[in-house]
Amino acid sequence: MEQKNLLLKIKDLTINYNTYDGIVKAVEGLNLSMSNGQTLGLVGETGAGKTTTVKGIMRLLPDPPAKIVRGEIYFDGENLLKKSKKEMRSIRGKQISMIFQDPMTSLNPVMTVGDQIAETIRLHNDISKKQSFEEACTMLEQVGIKGERAGDYPHQLSGGMKQRVVIAMALACNPKLLIADEPTTALDVTIQAQVLEMMKKLIAQYNTSVIMITHDLGIVAETCDYIAIMYAGEIVEYGTKQHIFLNAKHPYTKGLFACIPDITAEDNKLTPIEGLMPDPTNLPKGCKFYPRCPMAGKECENENPANKEIENGHFVKCHFV
Amino acid sequence: MPEKLLEVKNLKKYFKTKQGYLHAVDDVNFAINRGKTLSLVGESGCGKSTIGRVVLRLLEATAGEIYFEGANIRDLDKMQMRKYRKKMQIVFQDPYSSLDSRKSVYESIAEPLVVQKAFTNKKQYAKRVYELMDTSGLAQRFANAYPHELDGGRRQRVGIARALALNPSFIVLDEPVSALDVSIQAQVLNLLQQLQDDLNLTYLFISHDLSVVKHISDMVAVMYLGKIVELANCKSIFQNPVHPYTKALLSAVPIPKINVKLNRIILEGDVPSPINPKPGCRFAGRCRLCSSVCKESDPVLTEVDRGHFVSCFNK
Amino acid sequence: MKTKVNRFITALLVMAMFFALTGCSGTPADDTNEPGTQGASTGEEIVSSKDTMTVAIDREPQSMDPTATNISITCTIVSQIFDTLLDFDPDMNIIPSLAESYEQIDDVTYKFNLRKGVKFHNGEELKASDVVFSLKRANEKPVSRAYTQEIDMEGFETPDDYTVIIRTKEPYAAFYQSLCVSRLSIVNEKATLEAENDVNSNPVGTGPFKFASWTAGDNVTIERNDDYWGETAKLKQVVFRIITEQSSRVVEIESGGVDAALVLPAVDYERLEDNEDIDLELYTSHYVRYIAFNTTQDSLADKRVRQALNYATDIDTIRDVLYTEKGAQKATTPVPPGIEGRHEDLAQYDYNPEKAKELLKEAGYDNDLEISFTYLGNTTNTLMGEMLQEQWKDVGVILTLNPLESGALTENANNMRQEVMPVRSAYSIGEAGEGLMKLFHSSNHGPGGSRVNYTNPRVDELLETAKVTMDENERNEMYREVQEIVHDEALMIYLCYEYTSVALGSKVRGFNPIPTERIDYSTIYFVE
Amino acid sequence: MLKYIIRRVLMLIPVMLGVSLVVFTLMYITPGNPAEILLGEEGGSKEAIELLEEEMGLNDPYIVRFGRFIWNLVSKGDLGTCYATRQPVSQRIAQTFPNTLKLAGLSVGLAVVIGVVLGIVSAVKQYSIFDNVAMALAMLGTSMPNFWQGLLLMILFSIHLQWLPASGFSSFKHMILPAVTIGTSSAAVIARMTRSSMLEVIRQDYISTARAKGQSEIVVILRHALKNALIPIITTVGIRFGVMMGGAVLTESIFAIPGIGKMMVDAIKARNYPVVQGGVLVIALAFSVVNLIVDILYAFADPRLKSQYR
Amino acid sequence: MSNVTLQESSELVPTYKKKSQKAEVWRRFCRNKKAVVGLIMLCVLIFAAIFAQYIAPYDPIEQNLKNRLQKPSVEHIFGTDELGRDILSRVIYGSRISVSVGLIAVGIACLLGGFLGAIAGYYGGSLDNVIMRFMDIAMAIPSILLNIAIVSALGSGLQNMMIAIGISTMPRYCRIMRSSIMSVRDQEFVEASKAAGASDFFIITQHIIPNSMAPMIVQISMSVGTAILSCASLSFIGLGIEPPTPEWGAMLSTGRDFIRNSPHITTFPGAAIMFAIYAMNLIGDGLRDALDPKLKD
């Protein structure tokens, strides 16, 4: 990974939530890096720590109960964790922006969509209210919504259109990094196709790097060029699209592929991964996937495997690789 | 000829709203053979869940007949209906709201038995509840647990155990796995298939996820805005879809494979409002092959191939 | 960015102020008690130019129509606006008022010569016809009828505009006194007929003050009548502010919010006296407070029981607790001091529980007499009930307390269902006969009476003959005999003769009350 | 919007009819005869009472009297005449009701300012010391019986400090103490409601969207959160205003304020039927009008509802 | 999964106990310090009410007019009132009346209002409309005027006062029960039991009412405080309980005339009223958080 156009570098990031039932280790010693113009897919099931990681980057985690225990997050060479509140505010929305999952609730119901987009623009550029509203209308055209709809309220738009507005808002200030947390999960499949198509076009046009969080490997196959598989707060496998889809090595990744129904597959056999997600308040000592791993051996139980680079750019965290 | 467990004829369900009548289900016909699974697939607002509830008479149909084991259950009064209820059950999508948070797992599963007074003493109830927990893969130590202590997968298994309590012959599965994680989803799907084989159950499987539907169903009905636009066995729907909407639907599903050529059909615009719909094909506004006839009269389900029905004018 | 935030905050505040503004569009402060700047001086004290007085009264006056007044505050206000034919001086002697001179022609005929040039508030001149009209009108009104029963309605004569001949049905000793009562004030015939007999909305009288305004629940305001026939009033305006809450009245006079406050709690007398900017005036009035035994109830029909209850009651302690030494005088007979015919030396029932127990045993009870004490649920009555309950328990009498609010209480008493009940009676015309008639005459059972509902032919006969005997000593002798009979029958426990309390600001001068509790505001003025 | 208002007003009529029926019946079965009470203890003799009863029409049966009340109201809008002062009831209400409205307005204004500010700050700084202290104070406000609180305030401010007049209602200064007495309990209720509805809103996704835009915390709270939390707050303010309309009876009697509440209590005690019926009707009408205004404010606060009212 | 205790073997019939749901609520309630303080205060109140005769230093009714209006002193910690009775004992005995009025009045309101609300909520339609219009009427009349009217009609006294306060707070309960029932009625688990053939009665008693109890419980705790306040206000106007039974409102009312020279007569009953209402509000808040599943940490 060339150092010079390294956009994002996360070193040994650990985030805990201290709740009444005990300390939840949401993210454990995570390492990740991304260069400019890249689209990274962050794949994992509920409780894998995807959202916690990106909220950590944006420093949007509510301090009680969340706590960033250790680690650094370098963005454009500067450590975001050291930034002041004011500096972070100028980064959010300008350098890094974020889209949330459910379009139904991520827009303020009592403000027109035009005003909400204009607000972002005015936050980071010193221009008049009228001018920022016009710019908001052009943004809406970009995401495929007629300009006049800027005066509408969120409840007057369909789910798909609301998600387009959210995307327009996120890209309004042409950020370097766009974080999309399950952007299309809540949409119907035909609308999802429309929105993904539009997103791909805009990302190419603005040359924005993207972190795409999803649990749907189909979407990852279409949109991402690098993929990280997360399980119980750690990245267990990282590589390019080819590495993961054609040469997945980690048992959890292989298990995921085995249990996803695919409409093009001939046979109907699904081999599920046995057992359940680990309880975050008492994670297993060694490899987190040990209790559900078909290939588990003795050393997996009490020794956490190191991250091995099995081929150029393809990392796996497993003893048997 | 395999026995038709459930047959539905010209089923309609309209909801009264301030702006007029909402045509949730508009003249639907289908039948399910015993031991088979018919899937209703379609996007939100197409009326699939409504059909699921109307078939069980949880919602009263506006018109049409529902034949269950040959008898039209719409003519039954409350008492007779209670007898038929034993044979028909339902499993819901959201594991959180389908279980009463104040009742323990044991009580939720035992409830249908208690309601239908299946047994006389407590010991028999307990034995039956444990049997059900074993068949639906729930460890017995959860009998005392409460819904908020279980994860999604286990809560769904309680829902299934409850549905099996009166050993029904027909179960409506309303999006049973869409709220679950992928790995858990696979476990529950396998369980449902295995139960179908062991207990010769008949499923009406409702979902918006085409890959899950392909995996589990024998027959598939694709719905759009209250109407069935295409009905066929599973293989022919996925191999050669005929209706333009089915084609667009299938092309939109993301495939977990790379270097696969995607000839994706992107539909324009949004689903029209189901309130006081205009005559003509509901898909006309968004269909590439739309012609003048599509706009005037309603297309009817006609047999295009053996057992393959489509409701479209240009076949 | 900054502007958006504080514009929003101001919007929020404006919304809140909007609410607040609707709440305070009151008229500009017309605080009336700023001391004036200069003033004419009489002797060492300089009269201040302040000419408006606020008086805190304890309840809403019922009406401005003189014929409908029967509570003291209404009489006070009405007597400033209207005049009567004759009037009392501070020692209760009869003095001429609208009638310049008067003489008795025979047993039943009286001649009154009216003052000339007396103007009503609407400019009309007082004529004899007005007098006849007023008395006839009073005879039809429910409240004032009681005082015109003796007058022969056909026997009026008006030889000229300024002389009136009035005849009574039969000789009536207290005739002159009855003409001084504010209920028989002289109204203007023309104005009353124009207002369809509704004097209430705009009373037209001849008094020192004119009616200005009446805002129900808040205040009644009267203004000086500049062309008054007598000595014109010094104050330009008097505002009677209605403050029903007793403690609020006290606070208002202490904080100088008002210049005078009526009907004050006895408990605060001491503190009010120590306060040097307040003069507390306590003067006797023709009121008597007593605890009435309803003789028609079988538990109280036996005289011995009533006497026993008198012996069982330590009335002096109760009076000290309720009214303190300053607040009231020991009562020894139903007729208050300062009234002709009062019996001065009746042997009192002293506090003697043993005697009470004997009498009760004699009457056939041993610790099982149950009686109810019915009263209006205010502080004084509650304490009185609790003390009686405690004291009577020692003699084996079980007293149950039954507080009622005013409506239920009046209905209960009018139908004579109550047993023991605290009562306050007034001698409104300052004459023993009229008072005793109301208390003990058999025709006055139930409403309006003394709640004793006593029947004794001898007492009836005495009172009826006294009414017609013109000779004062004979009359007094009869009254004294009635008091002896009543006292022996122990129909009631005499509680006290209550002083009427008025607290005045230290700058108030010219205050001269008369025992019938009417205060003449025309003589009052302020000094520096 | 107009159609909605008309429908709501029409719906008021049965409620008003119901209110007057309930009050009329209650008054009818209450013991005590207004004629006797009016004449007072020393006043009337038996025939005097009968004469007055005839004049007041007390001897007619229940139906006739209720019918006459409704007929007068509907045909001439006349609420009858007050037994005591012979004035038309509408005039007595006209003299007293504005005072209650002024008082209620001022105390609600006070309550809104204190309540909303307290609520927001303790919602934002949840579980901080300020939150606990503020809520403890708010709780204290509701727990104190307002008639006792009124007395204490009067003694402190009128006598010891002599800053404010003890009672009466002529100038703005007179209204401060009573407004504080009534206002504190409402401020407490509004503060708790604001806090809970703010906490509810702060958990929503669009708040994190606003933060993700780089918006400052104050603007996120005041513009995004508060605007959405406004609706339950408006309801509570509406209800408090309604309750105060007839409810501040004790405060009115302590501070000698000629309000409709005090007039009603005296009227009930004196069995002054016309004043009671007229008064309760006006208070109930005002209460329903306030509710209507609250609903209309909803539409401005929340665009989703505006379509409903078209 | 934390607290599940059951033997593995299946033949043993489980003695399933409905424990952990109540335990869960209790655990969350105890975590809230303020709520626990409220609970302790309530216990003190109830303890004083039950054991009044043992802990009160003097007989609350026995007068001794010699030492009237004494300031708080060693023998009389709260001082004596206008008839020389010990105020501390009267406050302790007074808790009996206030607590009983609070509980019984709220009981009446909760049962009556809850029942009407249940019918209106579950069946809806014209029945719902009629009941709700009736509630609008009761809500439109200010509760204190309604109380006064009812007490004047029925006559003053403890029992009538409870009925009056009960009736005037009933609409609040009806609304709460109705809205929570309407939200529960459309839940999927109700449809599931309908699908199992359960009767309306079974559904109401087994599912609807248990799930609607949370907001009712919170309202109950809040309005016990309001009931005590209304009782005190009625006594303040002279419509209260017949003396000499000690009641905080009545003590405040008779004491107010002496407030200028001996304020202690009103301070302690007033403080007692505040103590009771404060306790109930704390408990109400604690219950609201404990019973609201969304607020799980």
PDB file of C-alpha atoms in Angstrom, chain E residues 2 24 65 98 105 120 147 153-155 187 196 199 204 208 239 259 278 281 283 290 292:
ATOM      1  CA  SER E   2     -28.332 -14.512  32.384  1.00  0.00           C
ATOM      2  CA  GLU E  24     -36.464  -7.366  35.871  1.00  0.00           C
ATOM      3  CA  LEU E  65     -56.151  25.034  76.521  1.00  0.00           C
ATOM      4  CA  SER E  98     -54.505  11.310  53.631  1.00  0.00           C
ATOM      5  CA  ALA E 105     -60.016   7.745  45.636  1.00  0.00           C
ATOM      6  CA  ALA E 120     -63.854   2.076  24.535  1.00  0.00           C
ATOM      7  CA  ASN E 147     -65.290  18.150  43.560  1.00  0.00           C
ATOM      8  CA  ALA E 153     -74.545  17.337  46.599  1.00  0.00           C
ATOM      9  CA  LEU E 154     -73.583  14.244  48.609  1.00  0.00           C
ATOM     10  CA  GLY E 155     -72.670  16.124  51.795  1.00  0.00           C
ATOM     11  CA  GLN E 187     -49.866  -6.000  17.825  1.00  0.00           C
ATOM     12  CA  ALA E 196     -55.241 -19.841  17.569  1.00  0.00           C
ATOM     13  CA  SER E 199     -61.974 -15.600  22.432  1.00  0.00           C
ATOM     14  CA  ILE E 204     -58.391  -8.993  26.790  1.00  0.00           C
ATOM     15  CA  ILE E 208     -54.428  -6.619  26.406  1.00  0.00           C
ATOM     16  CA  LEU E 239     -66.005  21.026  52.818  1.00  0.00           C
ATOM     17  CA  ILE E 259     -50.382  32.172  60.422  1.00  0.00           C
ATOM     18  CA  TYR E 278     -43.016  14.326  46.607  1.00  0.00           C
ATOM     19  CA  ASN E 281     -43.940  11.663  42.281  1.00  0.00           C
ATOM     20  CA  ILE E 283     -42.012   6.633  42.727  1.00  0.00           C
ATOM     21  CA  ALA E 290     -38.548   0.776  35.024  1.00  0.00           C
ATOM     22  CA  ASP E 292     -40.749   1.273  29.790  1.00  0.00           C
TER      23      ASP E 292
END
